[in-house]
Amino acid sequence: MSYVQAKAKKEVRMVTTPSIEISRRQFLAAGGLMAAAAWLTPTTLFADSGDVLVPGGLKAAATAKVTVQALRRNISVLLGAGGNIAVLTGPDGKILVDAEIVTARPHVSAALARISADPVKQLINTHWHFDHTGGNEWLHEAGASILAQENTRKHLSEVTRVEGWKHTFPAASAGAIPSTVFKEDYTLHTNGTTLFLKHYSPAHTDSDISVHFAEADVFHTGDTFWNRDYPFIDYSTGGSIEGAIRAAEANLAKVTDKMIVIPGHGAVGGKADLILFRDVLVEIRDKVAALKKQGKSLAEVVAAKPGARYDAEWGNLFMSPAAFIALVYQGV
Ligand SMILES: [Zn+2]
């Protein structure tokens, strides 16, 4: 790394610290315009320390507590460090929606045993990300067949780079690859329950599906809904802020007053939480788009704090406010 690049990178790190604001003049003086432009890509701002999010997630999940929350009828949810897992129990065996991070295996396994002794027969992946498919291999070995949208199988089957995480995933092992895939819709009848699976148009990724447990009116949104957390958006595999907003609208078109909604991340919620999520995405998208249209750089938009009234609550999970603004800026 050249001196100029190093200086520019140092300044980018400063920009990502919410409490430190630097002026455009100081910023340009420190790094030089060309170097600043080269470093100030959204992904640089997001993963300013390099490939840390995925290794950090793997490490955190190894010790994270996994709790069980009973929802309605024979449906529970496991809440832990990665994506939320829905569990349907009954004489046909357990049906799981999502599989957490691989290192959470002992905690997920113990939580499943606390719900019932039924074996796991079926695993549905809401999308291909490691914090939702990490348990695919061990759950398959335990007897589950895996079902997903066809793009989940595609991304798991090959080397896939996620720029937003500065991480390259190797192809998954054969046992972790979904054996059944579909394009738009899929319906399952099991344990006295009808499960409607539906593909979103590209949103958080190009592989996102929702799962609706019809009789209980429980709806798993995958990562198209994060409850009071800024969402990650994976531009490398088809995601975008506009797609994320479209999916948020699709969820609102589906929700009923009594529906229980399981987000990809965050606490179980309902209609009001889906409305709030859509409103926050739209408000921040509109503010960032207006500033970008005025010619503001990413650093300037981050410094303007378009999400100021949400940042303290919403910027605490995977996504700092600066990281989320960078993903929005990339897509407007
Ligand atoms: Zn995801």
mmCIF file with all atom_site columns, N, CA, C and O and ligand atoms in Angstrom, residues 127 129 131-132 165 204-205 223 226 232 265, ligand 1:
data_model
loop_
_atom_site.group_PDB
_atom_site.id
_atom_site.type_symbol
_atom_site.label_atom_id
_atom_site.label_alt_id
_atom_site.label_comp_id
_atom_site.label_asym_id
_atom_site.label_entity_id
_atom_site.label_seq_id
_atom_site.pdbx_PDB_ins_code
_atom_site.Cartn_x
_atom_site.Cartn_y
_atom_site.Cartn_z
_atom_site.occupancy
_atom_site.B_iso_or_equiv
_atom_site.pdbx_formal_charge
_atom_site.auth_seq_id
_atom_site.auth_comp_id
_atom_site.auth_asym_id
_atom_site.auth_atom_id
_atom_site.pdbx_PDB_model_num
ATOM   1  N  N  . HIS A 1 127 ? -32.535 -17.979 2.106  1.00 0.00 ? 127 HIS A N  1
ATOM   2  C  CA . HIS A 1 127 ? -31.588 -17.488 1.096  1.00 0.00 ? 127 HIS A CA 1
ATOM   3  C  C  . HIS A 1 127 ? -30.240 -18.122 1.385  1.00 0.00 ? 127 HIS A C  1
ATOM   4  O  O  . HIS A 1 127 ? -30.122 -18.913 2.308  1.00 0.00 ? 127 HIS A O  1
ATOM   5  N  N  . HIS A 1 129 ? -27.162 -17.036 2.400  1.00 0.00 ? 129 HIS A N  1
ATOM   6  C  CA . HIS A 1 129 ? -26.114 -16.510 3.289  1.00 0.00 ? 129 HIS A CA 1
ATOM   7  C  C  . HIS A 1 129 ? -25.698 -17.467 4.401  1.00 0.00 ? 129 HIS A C  1
ATOM   8  O  O  . HIS A 1 129 ? -26.511 -18.219 4.929  1.00 0.00 ? 129 HIS A O  1
ATOM   9  N  N  . ASP A 1 131 ? -25.136 -17.191 7.469  1.00 0.00 ? 131 ASP A N  1
ATOM   10 C  CA . ASP A 1 131 ? -25.766 -17.146 8.793  1.00 0.00 ? 131 ASP A CA 1
ATOM   11 C  C  . ASP A 1 131 ? -27.196 -17.714 8.747  1.00 0.00 ? 131 ASP A C  1
ATOM   12 O  O  . ASP A 1 131 ? -27.926 -17.654 9.738  1.00 0.00 ? 131 ASP A O  1
ATOM   13 N  N  . HIS A 1 132 ? -27.577 -18.268 7.587  1.00 0.00 ? 132 HIS A N  1
ATOM   14 C  CA . HIS A 1 132 ? -28.878 -18.944 7.440  1.00 0.00 ? 132 HIS A CA 1
ATOM   15 C  C  . HIS A 1 132 ? -28.718 -20.383 6.930  1.00 0.00 ? 132 HIS A C  1
ATOM   16 O  O  . HIS A 1 132 ? -29.640 -21.179 7.060  1.00 0.00 ? 132 HIS A O  1
ATOM   17 N  N  . TRP A 1 165 ? -18.982 -7.788  2.488  1.00 0.00 ? 165 TRP A N  1
ATOM   18 C  CA . TRP A 1 165 ? -18.331 -8.434  3.642  1.00 0.00 ? 165 TRP A CA 1
ATOM   19 C  C  . TRP A 1 165 ? -16.850 -8.660  3.396  1.00 0.00 ? 165 TRP A C  1
ATOM   20 O  O  . TRP A 1 165 ? -16.171 -9.228  4.253  1.00 0.00 ? 165 TRP A O  1
ATOM   21 N  N  . HIS A 1 204 ? -32.791 -8.542  -0.837 1.00 0.00 ? 204 HIS A N  1
ATOM   22 C  CA . HIS A 1 204 ? -31.582 -8.596  0.005  1.00 0.00 ? 204 HIS A CA 1
ATOM   23 C  C  . HIS A 1 204 ? -30.499 -9.385  -0.750 1.00 0.00 ? 204 HIS A C  1
ATOM   24 O  O  . HIS A 1 204 ? -29.307 -9.100  -0.646 1.00 0.00 ? 204 HIS A O  1
ATOM   25 N  N  . THR A 1 205 ? -30.945 -10.391 -1.514 1.00 0.00 ? 205 THR A N  1
ATOM   26 C  CA . THR A 1 205 ? -30.136 -11.136 -2.487 1.00 0.00 ? 205 THR A CA 1
ATOM   27 C  C  . THR A 1 205 ? -31.102 -11.478 -3.631 1.00 0.00 ? 205 THR A C  1
ATOM   28 O  O  . THR A 1 205 ? -32.235 -11.016 -3.632 1.00 0.00 ? 205 THR A O  1
ATOM   29 N  N  . ASP A 1 223 ? -34.273 -12.461 5.318  1.00 0.00 ? 223 ASP A N  1
ATOM   30 C  CA . ASP A 1 223 ? -33.612 -11.167 5.540  1.00 0.00 ? 223 ASP A CA 1
ATOM   31 C  C  . ASP A 1 223 ? -34.239 -10.011 4.757  1.00 0.00 ? 223 ASP A C  1
ATOM   32 O  O  . ASP A 1 223 ? -33.616 -8.963  4.597  1.00 0.00 ? 223 ASP A O  1
ATOM   33 N  N  . TRP A 1 226 ? -35.609 -6.917  8.927  1.00 0.00 ? 226 TRP A N  1
ATOM   34 C  CA . TRP A 1 226 ? -34.791 -6.936  10.143 1.00 0.00 ? 226 TRP A CA 1
ATOM   35 C  C  . TRP A 1 226 ? -35.541 -6.067  11.139 1.00 0.00 ? 226 TRP A C  1
ATOM   36 O  O  . TRP A 1 226 ? -35.832 -4.901  10.853 1.00 0.00 ? 226 TRP A O  1
ATOM   37 N  N  . PHE A 1 232 ? -28.408 -5.633  6.198  1.00 0.00 ? 232 PHE A N  1
ATOM   38 C  CA . PHE A 1 232 ? -27.366 -5.770  5.180  1.00 0.00 ? 232 PHE A CA 1
ATOM   39 C  C  . PHE A 1 232 ? -28.068 -5.948  3.836  1.00 0.00 ? 232 PHE A C  1
ATOM   40 O  O  . PHE A 1 232 ? -29.172 -6.507  3.771  1.00 0.00 ? 232 PHE A O  1
ATOM   41 N  N  . HIS A 1 265 ? -33.509 -11.226 11.263 1.00 0.00 ? 265 HIS A N  1
ATOM   42 C  CA . HIS A 1 265 ? -32.737 -10.846 12.452 1.00 0.00 ? 265 HIS A CA 1
ATOM   43 C  C  . HIS A 1 265 ? -33.584 -9.945  13.331 1.00 0.00 ? 265 HIS A C  1
ATOM   44 O  O  . HIS A 1 265 ? -34.351 -9.133  12.829 1.00 0.00 ? 265 HIS A O  1
HETATM 45 ZN ZN . ZN  B 2 .   ? -28.720 -12.498 4.645  1.00 0.00 ? 1   ZN  B ZN 1
#
